mmCIF file with all atom_site columns, C-alpha atoms in Angstrom:
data_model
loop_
_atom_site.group_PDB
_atom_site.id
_atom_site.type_symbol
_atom_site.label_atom_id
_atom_site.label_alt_id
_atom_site.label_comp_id
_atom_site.label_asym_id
_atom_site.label_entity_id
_atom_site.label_seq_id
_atom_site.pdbx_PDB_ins_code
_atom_site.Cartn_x
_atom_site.Cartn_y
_atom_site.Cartn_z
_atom_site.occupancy
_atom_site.B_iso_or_equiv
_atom_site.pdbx_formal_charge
_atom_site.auth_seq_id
_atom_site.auth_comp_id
_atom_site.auth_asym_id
_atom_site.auth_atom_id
_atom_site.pdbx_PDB_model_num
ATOM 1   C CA . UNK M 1 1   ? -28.878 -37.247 -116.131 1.00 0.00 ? 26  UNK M CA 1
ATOM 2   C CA . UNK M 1 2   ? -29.729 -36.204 -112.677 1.00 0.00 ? 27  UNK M CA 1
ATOM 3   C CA . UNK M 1 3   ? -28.707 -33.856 -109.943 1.00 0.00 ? 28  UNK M CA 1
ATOM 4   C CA . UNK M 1 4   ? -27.556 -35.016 -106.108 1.00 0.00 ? 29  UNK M CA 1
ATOM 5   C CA . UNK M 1 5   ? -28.049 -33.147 -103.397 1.00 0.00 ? 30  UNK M CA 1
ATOM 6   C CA . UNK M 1 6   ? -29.347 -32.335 -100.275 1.00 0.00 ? 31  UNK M CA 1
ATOM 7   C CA . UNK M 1 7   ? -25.421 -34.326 -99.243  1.00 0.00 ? 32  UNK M CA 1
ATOM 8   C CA . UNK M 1 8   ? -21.941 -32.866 -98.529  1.00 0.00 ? 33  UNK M CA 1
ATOM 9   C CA . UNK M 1 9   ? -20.902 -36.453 -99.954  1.00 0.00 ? 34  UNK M CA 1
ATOM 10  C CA . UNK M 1 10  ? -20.366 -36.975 -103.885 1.00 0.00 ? 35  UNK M CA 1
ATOM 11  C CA . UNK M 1 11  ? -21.239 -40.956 -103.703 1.00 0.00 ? 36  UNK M CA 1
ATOM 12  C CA . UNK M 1 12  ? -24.345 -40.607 -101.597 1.00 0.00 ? 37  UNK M CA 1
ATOM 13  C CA . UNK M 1 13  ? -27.601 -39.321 -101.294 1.00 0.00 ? 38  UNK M CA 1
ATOM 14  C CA . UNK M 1 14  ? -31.246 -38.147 -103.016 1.00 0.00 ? 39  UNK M CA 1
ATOM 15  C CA . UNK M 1 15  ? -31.542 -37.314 -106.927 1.00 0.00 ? 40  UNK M CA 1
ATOM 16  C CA . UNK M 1 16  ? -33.259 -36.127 -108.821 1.00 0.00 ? 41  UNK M CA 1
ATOM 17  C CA . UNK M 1 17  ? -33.767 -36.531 -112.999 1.00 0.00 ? 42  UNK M CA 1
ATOM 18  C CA . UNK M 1 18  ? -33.194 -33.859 -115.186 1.00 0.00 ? 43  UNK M CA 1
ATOM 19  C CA . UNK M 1 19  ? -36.142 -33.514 -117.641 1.00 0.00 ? 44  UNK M CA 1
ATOM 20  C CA . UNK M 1 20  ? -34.880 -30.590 -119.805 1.00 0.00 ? 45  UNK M CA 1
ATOM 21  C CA . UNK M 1 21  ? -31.983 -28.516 -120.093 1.00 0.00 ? 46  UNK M CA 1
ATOM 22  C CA . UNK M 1 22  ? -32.214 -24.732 -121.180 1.00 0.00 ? 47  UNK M CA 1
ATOM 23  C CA . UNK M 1 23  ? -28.973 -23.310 -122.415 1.00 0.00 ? 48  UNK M CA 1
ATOM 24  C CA . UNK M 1 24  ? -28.596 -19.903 -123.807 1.00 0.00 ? 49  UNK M CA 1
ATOM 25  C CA . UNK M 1 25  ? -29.013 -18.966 -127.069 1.00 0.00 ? 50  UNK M CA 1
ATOM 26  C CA . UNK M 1 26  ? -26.531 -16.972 -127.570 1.00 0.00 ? 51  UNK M CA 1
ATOM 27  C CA . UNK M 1 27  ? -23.255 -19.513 -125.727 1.00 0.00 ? 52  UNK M CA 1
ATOM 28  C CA . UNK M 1 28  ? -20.309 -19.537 -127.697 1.00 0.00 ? 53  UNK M CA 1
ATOM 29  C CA . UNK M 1 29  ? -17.760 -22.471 -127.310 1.00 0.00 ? 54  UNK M CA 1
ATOM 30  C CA . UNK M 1 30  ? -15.060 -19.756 -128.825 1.00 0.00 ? 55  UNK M CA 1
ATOM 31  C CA . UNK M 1 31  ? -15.910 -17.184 -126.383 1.00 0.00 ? 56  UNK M CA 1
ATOM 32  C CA . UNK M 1 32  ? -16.938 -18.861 -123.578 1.00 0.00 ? 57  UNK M CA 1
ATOM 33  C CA . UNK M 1 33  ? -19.968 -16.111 -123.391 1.00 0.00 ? 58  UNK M CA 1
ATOM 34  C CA . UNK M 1 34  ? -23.533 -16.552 -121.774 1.00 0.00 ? 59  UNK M CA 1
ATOM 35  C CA . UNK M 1 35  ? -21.987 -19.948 -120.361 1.00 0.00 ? 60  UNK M CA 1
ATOM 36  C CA . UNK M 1 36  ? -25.352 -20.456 -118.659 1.00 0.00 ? 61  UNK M CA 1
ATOM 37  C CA . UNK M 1 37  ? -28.096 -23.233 -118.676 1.00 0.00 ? 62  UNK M CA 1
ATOM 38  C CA . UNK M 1 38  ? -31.106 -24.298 -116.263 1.00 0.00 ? 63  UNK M CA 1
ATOM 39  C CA . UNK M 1 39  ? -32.141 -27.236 -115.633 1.00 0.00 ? 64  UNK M CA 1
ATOM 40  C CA . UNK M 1 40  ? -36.260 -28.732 -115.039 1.00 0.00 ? 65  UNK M CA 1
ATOM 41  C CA . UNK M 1 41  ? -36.691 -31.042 -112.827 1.00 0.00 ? 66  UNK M CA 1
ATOM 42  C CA . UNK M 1 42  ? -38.853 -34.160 -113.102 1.00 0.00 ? 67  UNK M CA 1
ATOM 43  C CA . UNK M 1 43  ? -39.908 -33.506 -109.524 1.00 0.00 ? 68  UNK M CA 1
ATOM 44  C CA . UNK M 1 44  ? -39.676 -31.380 -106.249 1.00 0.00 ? 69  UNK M CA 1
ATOM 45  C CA . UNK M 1 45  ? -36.793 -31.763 -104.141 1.00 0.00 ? 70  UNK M CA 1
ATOM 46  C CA . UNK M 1 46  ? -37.303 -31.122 -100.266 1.00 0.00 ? 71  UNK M CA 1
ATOM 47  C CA . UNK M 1 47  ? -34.803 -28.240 -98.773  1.00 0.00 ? 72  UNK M CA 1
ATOM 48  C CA . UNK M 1 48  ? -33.337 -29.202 -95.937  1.00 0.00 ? 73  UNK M CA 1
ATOM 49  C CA . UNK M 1 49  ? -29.761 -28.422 -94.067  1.00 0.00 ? 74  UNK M CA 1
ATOM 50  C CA . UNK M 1 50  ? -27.732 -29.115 -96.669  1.00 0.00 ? 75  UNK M CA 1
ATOM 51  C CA . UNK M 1 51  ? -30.029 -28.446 -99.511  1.00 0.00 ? 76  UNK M CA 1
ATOM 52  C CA . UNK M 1 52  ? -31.793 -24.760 -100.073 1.00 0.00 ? 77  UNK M CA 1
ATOM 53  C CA . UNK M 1 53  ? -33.455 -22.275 -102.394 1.00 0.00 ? 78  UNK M CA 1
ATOM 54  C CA . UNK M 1 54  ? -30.220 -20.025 -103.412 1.00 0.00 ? 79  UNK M CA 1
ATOM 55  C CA . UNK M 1 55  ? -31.580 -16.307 -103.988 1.00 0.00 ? 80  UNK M CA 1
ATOM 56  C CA . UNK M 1 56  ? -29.973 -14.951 -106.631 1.00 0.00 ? 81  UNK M CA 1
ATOM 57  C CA . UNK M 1 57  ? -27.631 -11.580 -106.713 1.00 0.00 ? 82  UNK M CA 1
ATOM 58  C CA . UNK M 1 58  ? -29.269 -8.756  -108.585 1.00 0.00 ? 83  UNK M CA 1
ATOM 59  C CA . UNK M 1 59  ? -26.171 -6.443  -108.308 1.00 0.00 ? 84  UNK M CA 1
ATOM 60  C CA . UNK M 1 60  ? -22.964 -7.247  -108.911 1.00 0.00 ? 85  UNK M CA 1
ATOM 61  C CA . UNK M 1 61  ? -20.640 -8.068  -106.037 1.00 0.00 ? 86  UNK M CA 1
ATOM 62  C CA . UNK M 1 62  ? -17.932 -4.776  -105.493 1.00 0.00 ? 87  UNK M CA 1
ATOM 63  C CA . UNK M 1 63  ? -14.620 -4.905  -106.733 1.00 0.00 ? 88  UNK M CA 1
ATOM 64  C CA . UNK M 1 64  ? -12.122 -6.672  -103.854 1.00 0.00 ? 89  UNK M CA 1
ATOM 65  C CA . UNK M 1 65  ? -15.056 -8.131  -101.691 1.00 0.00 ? 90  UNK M CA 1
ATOM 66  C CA . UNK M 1 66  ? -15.308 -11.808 -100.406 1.00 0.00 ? 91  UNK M CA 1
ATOM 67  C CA . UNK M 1 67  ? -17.108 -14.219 -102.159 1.00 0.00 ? 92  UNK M CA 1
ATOM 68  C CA . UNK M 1 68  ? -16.979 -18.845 -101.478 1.00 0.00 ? 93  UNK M CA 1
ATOM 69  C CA . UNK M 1 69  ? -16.983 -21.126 -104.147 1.00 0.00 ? 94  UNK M CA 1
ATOM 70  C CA . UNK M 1 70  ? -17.882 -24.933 -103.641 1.00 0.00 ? 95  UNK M CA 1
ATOM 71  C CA . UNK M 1 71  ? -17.474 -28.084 -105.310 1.00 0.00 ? 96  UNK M CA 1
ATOM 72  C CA . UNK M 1 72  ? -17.223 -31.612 -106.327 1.00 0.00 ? 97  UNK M CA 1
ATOM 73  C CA . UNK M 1 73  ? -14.005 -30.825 -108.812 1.00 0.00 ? 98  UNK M CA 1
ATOM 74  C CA . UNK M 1 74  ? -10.616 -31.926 -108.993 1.00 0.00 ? 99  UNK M CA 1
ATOM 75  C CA . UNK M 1 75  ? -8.244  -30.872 -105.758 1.00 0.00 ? 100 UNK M CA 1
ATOM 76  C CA . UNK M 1 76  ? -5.018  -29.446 -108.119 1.00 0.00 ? 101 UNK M CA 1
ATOM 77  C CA . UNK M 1 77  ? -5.009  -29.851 -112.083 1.00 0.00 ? 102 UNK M CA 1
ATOM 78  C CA . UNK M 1 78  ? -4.879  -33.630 -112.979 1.00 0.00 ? 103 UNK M CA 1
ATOM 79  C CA . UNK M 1 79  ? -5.729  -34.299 -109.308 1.00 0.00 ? 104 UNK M CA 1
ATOM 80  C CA . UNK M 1 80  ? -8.060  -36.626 -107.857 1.00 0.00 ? 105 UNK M CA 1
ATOM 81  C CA . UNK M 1 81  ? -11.620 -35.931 -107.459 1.00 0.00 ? 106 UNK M CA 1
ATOM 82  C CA . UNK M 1 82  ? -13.102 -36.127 -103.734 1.00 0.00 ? 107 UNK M CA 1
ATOM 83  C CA . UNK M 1 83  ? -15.651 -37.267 -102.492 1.00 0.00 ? 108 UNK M CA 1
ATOM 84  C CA . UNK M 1 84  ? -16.675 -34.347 -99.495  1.00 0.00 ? 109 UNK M CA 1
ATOM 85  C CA . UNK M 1 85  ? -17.573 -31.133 -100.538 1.00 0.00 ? 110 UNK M CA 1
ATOM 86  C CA . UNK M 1 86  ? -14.645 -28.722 -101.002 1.00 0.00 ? 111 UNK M CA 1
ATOM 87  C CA . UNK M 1 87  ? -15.552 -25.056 -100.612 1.00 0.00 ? 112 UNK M CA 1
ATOM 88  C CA . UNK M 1 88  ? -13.172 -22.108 -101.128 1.00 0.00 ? 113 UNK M CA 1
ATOM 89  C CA . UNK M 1 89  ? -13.290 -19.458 -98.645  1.00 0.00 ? 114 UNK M CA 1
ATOM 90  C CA . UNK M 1 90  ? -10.012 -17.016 -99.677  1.00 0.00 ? 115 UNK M CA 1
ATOM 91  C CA . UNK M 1 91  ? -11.468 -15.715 -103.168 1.00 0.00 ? 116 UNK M CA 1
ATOM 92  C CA . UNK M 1 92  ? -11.735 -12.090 -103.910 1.00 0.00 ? 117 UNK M CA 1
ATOM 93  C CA . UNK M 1 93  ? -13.546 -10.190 -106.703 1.00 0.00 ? 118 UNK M CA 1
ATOM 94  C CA . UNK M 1 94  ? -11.435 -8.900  -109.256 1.00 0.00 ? 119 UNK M CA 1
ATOM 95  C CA . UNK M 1 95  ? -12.262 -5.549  -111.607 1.00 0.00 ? 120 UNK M CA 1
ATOM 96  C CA . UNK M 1 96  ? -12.472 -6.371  -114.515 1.00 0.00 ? 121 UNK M CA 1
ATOM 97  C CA . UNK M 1 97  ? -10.768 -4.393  -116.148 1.00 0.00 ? 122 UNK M CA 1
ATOM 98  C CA . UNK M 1 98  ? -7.826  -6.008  -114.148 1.00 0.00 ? 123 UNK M CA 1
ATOM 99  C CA . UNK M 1 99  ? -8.633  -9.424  -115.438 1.00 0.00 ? 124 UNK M CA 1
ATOM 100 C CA . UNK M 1 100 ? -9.283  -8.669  -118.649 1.00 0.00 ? 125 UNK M CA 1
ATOM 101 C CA . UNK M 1 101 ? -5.380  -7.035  -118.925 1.00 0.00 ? 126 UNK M CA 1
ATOM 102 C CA . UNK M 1 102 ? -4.032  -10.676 -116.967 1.00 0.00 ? 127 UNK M CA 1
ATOM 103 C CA . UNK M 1 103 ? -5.678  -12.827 -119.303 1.00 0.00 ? 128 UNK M CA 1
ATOM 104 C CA . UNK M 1 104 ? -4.890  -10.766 -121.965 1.00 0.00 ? 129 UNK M CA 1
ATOM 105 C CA . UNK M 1 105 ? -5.986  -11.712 -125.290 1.00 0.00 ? 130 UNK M CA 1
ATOM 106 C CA . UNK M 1 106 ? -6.852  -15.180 -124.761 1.00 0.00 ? 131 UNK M CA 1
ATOM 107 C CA . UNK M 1 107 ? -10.650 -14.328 -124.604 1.00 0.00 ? 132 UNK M CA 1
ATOM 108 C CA . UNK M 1 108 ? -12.594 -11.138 -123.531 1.00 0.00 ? 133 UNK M CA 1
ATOM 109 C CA . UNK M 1 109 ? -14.150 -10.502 -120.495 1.00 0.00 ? 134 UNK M CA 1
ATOM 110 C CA . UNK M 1 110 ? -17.453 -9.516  -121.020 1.00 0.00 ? 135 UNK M CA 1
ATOM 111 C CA . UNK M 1 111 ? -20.439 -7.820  -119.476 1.00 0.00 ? 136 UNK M CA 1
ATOM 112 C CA . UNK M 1 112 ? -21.600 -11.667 -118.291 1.00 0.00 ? 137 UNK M CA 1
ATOM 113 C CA . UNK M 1 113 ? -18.544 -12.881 -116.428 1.00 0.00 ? 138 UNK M CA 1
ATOM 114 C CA . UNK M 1 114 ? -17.248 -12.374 -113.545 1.00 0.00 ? 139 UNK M CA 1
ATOM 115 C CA . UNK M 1 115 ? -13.722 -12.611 -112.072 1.00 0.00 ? 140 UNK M CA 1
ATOM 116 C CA . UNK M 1 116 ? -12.598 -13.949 -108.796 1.00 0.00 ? 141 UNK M CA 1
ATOM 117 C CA . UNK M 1 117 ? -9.288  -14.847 -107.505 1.00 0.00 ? 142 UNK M CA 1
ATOM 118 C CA . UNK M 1 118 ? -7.080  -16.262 -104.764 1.00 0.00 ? 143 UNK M CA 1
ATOM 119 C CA . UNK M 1 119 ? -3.222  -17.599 -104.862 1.00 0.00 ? 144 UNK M CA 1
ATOM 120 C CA . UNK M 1 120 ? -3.927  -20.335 -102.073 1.00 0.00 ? 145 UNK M CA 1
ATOM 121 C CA . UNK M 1 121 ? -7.383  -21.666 -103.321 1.00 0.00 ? 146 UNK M CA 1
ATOM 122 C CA . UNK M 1 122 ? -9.697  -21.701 -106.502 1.00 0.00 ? 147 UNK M CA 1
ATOM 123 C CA . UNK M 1 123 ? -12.670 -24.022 -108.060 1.00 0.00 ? 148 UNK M CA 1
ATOM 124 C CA . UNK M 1 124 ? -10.881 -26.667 -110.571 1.00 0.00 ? 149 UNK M CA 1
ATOM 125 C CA . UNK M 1 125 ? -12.094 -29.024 -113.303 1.00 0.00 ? 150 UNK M CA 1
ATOM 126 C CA . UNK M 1 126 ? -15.377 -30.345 -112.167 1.00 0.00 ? 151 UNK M CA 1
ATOM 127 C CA . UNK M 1 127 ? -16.582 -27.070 -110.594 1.00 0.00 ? 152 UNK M CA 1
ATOM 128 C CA . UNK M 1 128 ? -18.125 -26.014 -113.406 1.00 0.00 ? 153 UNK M CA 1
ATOM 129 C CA . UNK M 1 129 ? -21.555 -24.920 -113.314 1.00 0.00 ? 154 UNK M CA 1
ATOM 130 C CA . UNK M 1 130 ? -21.176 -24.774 -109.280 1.00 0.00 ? 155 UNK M CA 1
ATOM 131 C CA . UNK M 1 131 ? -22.355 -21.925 -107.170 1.00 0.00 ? 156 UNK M CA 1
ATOM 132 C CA . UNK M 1 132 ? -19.933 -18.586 -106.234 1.00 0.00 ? 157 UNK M CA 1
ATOM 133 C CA . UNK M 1 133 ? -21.616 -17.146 -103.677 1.00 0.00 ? 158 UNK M CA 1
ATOM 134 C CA . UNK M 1 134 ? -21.599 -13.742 -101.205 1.00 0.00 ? 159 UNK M CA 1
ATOM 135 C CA . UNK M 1 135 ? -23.543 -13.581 -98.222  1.00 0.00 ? 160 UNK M CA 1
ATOM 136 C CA . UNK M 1 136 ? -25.821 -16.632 -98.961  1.00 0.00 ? 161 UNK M CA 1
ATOM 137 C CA . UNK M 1 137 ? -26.720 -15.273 -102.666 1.00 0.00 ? 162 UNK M CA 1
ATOM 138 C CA . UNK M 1 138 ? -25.627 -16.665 -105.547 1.00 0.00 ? 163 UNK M CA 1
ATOM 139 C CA . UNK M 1 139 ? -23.344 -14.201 -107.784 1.00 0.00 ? 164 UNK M CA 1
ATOM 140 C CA . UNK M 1 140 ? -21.848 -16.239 -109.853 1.00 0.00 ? 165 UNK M CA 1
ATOM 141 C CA . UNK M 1 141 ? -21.189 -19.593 -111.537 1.00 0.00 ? 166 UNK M CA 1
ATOM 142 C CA . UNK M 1 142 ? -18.131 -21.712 -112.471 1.00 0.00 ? 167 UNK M CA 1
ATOM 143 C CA . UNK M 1 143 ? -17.327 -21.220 -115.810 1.00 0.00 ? 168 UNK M CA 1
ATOM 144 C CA . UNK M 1 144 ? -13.652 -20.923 -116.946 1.00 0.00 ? 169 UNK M CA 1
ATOM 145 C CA . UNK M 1 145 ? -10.013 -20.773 -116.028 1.00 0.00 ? 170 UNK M CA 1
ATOM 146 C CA . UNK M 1 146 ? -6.241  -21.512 -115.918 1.00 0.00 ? 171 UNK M CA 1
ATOM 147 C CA . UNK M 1 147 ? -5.471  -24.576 -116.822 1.00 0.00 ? 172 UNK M CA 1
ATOM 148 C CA . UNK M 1 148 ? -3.461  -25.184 -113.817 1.00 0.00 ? 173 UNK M CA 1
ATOM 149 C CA . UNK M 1 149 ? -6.590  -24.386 -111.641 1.00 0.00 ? 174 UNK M CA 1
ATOM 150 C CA . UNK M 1 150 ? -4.420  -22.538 -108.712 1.00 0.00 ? 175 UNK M CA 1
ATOM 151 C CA . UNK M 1 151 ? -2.833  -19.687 -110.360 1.00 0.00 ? 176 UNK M CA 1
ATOM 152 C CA . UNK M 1 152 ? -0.703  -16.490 -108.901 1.00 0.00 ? 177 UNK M CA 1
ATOM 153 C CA . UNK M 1 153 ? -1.857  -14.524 -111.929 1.00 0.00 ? 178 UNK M CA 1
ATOM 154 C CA . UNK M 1 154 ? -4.936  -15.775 -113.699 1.00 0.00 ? 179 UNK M CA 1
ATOM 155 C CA . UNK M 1 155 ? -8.064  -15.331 -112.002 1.00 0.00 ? 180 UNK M CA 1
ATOM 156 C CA . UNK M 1 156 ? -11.006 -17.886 -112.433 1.00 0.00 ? 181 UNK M CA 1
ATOM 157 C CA . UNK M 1 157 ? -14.188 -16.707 -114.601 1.00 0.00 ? 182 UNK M CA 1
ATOM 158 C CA . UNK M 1 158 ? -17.442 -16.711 -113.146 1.00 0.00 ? 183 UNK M CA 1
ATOM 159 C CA . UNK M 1 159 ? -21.578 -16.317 -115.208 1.00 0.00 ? 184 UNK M CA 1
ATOM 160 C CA . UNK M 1 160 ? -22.405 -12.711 -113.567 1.00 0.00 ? 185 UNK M CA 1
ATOM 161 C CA . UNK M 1 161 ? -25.571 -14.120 -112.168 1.00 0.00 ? 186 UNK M CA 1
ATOM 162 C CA . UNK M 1 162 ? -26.365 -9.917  -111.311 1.00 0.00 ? 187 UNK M CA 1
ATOM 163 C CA . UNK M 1 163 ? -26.003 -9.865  -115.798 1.00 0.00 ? 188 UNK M CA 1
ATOM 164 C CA . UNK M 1 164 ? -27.957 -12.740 -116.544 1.00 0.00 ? 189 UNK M CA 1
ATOM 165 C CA . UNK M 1 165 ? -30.658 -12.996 -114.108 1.00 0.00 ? 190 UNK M CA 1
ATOM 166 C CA . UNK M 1 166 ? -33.961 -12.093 -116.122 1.00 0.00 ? 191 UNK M CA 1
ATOM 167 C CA . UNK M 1 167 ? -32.829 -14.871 -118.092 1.00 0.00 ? 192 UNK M CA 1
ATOM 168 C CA . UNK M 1 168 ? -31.852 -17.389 -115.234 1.00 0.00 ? 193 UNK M CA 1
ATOM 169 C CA . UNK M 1 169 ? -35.446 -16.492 -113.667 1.00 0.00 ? 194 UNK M CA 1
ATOM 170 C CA . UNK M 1 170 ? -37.571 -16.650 -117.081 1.00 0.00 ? 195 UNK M CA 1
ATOM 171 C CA . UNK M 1 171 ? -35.678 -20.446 -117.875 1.00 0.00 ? 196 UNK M CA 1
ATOM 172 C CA . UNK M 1 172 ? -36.577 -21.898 -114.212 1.00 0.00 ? 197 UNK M CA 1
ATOM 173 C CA . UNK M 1 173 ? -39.306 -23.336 -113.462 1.00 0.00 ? 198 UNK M CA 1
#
């Protein structure tokens, strides 16, 4: 497959193929843990304004502080999927300890997720595996949620990027 960018448009724009993927070992479909994976490239892509070398977080972000998600995915659950960018600017970071007692025992929150939340906005089905970021660094990345996308209770699950980084950095290239 490949990977667009360098666009704020889903239909247009450079690519570039994807010559290997490098998911983690240790995923688990049941758990939804270590929901990471890198891609190679079969060639360089050139930064430019709408395409950049994300640095990635190497703490985690604090309890209650800002952090933007953006994406290609659906606009509401079952929605359509657009074609511009869509970025959500409202989400907080939730403790943990916080999500773990909303979602309750539908699936743990471990060590290598991280929880963010908003009532008015929140990354939906095709936002997976996009960028949450704070201050320009990546902390986190799209992994799970409500099923309803937008909830008032259930905050969306995030890769702790901070968690997982040695890996990230020794599966780029």
């Amino acid at each position: 497959f490949t990977v667009r960018y360098g666009t704020l448009d889903r239909t247009n724009g450079p690519t570039v193929a994807v010559s290997k993927v490098n998911r983690h070992a240790s995923y688990s479909s049941s758990t939804i843990d270590y929901d990471i994976a890198t891609f190679t490239l079969s060639a360089a892509f050139a930064p430019g304004t709408n395409a950049a070398v994300v640095p990635l977080a190497s703490t985690v972000p604090a309890d209650g502080s800002a952090v933007r998600v953006t994406g290609w995915g659906r606009l509401s659950s079952g929605g359509t999927l657009p074609t511009a960018l869509q970025k959500a600017t409202t989400l907080t970071v939730t403790n943990r300890a916080t999500c773990q007692s909303r979602w309750g025992s539908t699936n743990s929150i471990t060590a290598r997720m991280l929880c963010a939340h908003s009532t008015s906005q929140s990354a939906c089905n095709g936002d997976s595996g996009g960028p949450l970021v704070q201050n320009g660094v990546q902390v986190g990345v799209v992994s799970w949620g409500p099923s309803t996308c937008l909830s008032t209770t259930y905050p969306t699950i995030y890769v702790n990027v901070a968690n997982l980084r040695t890996w990230i950095t020794s599966n780029s290239s």
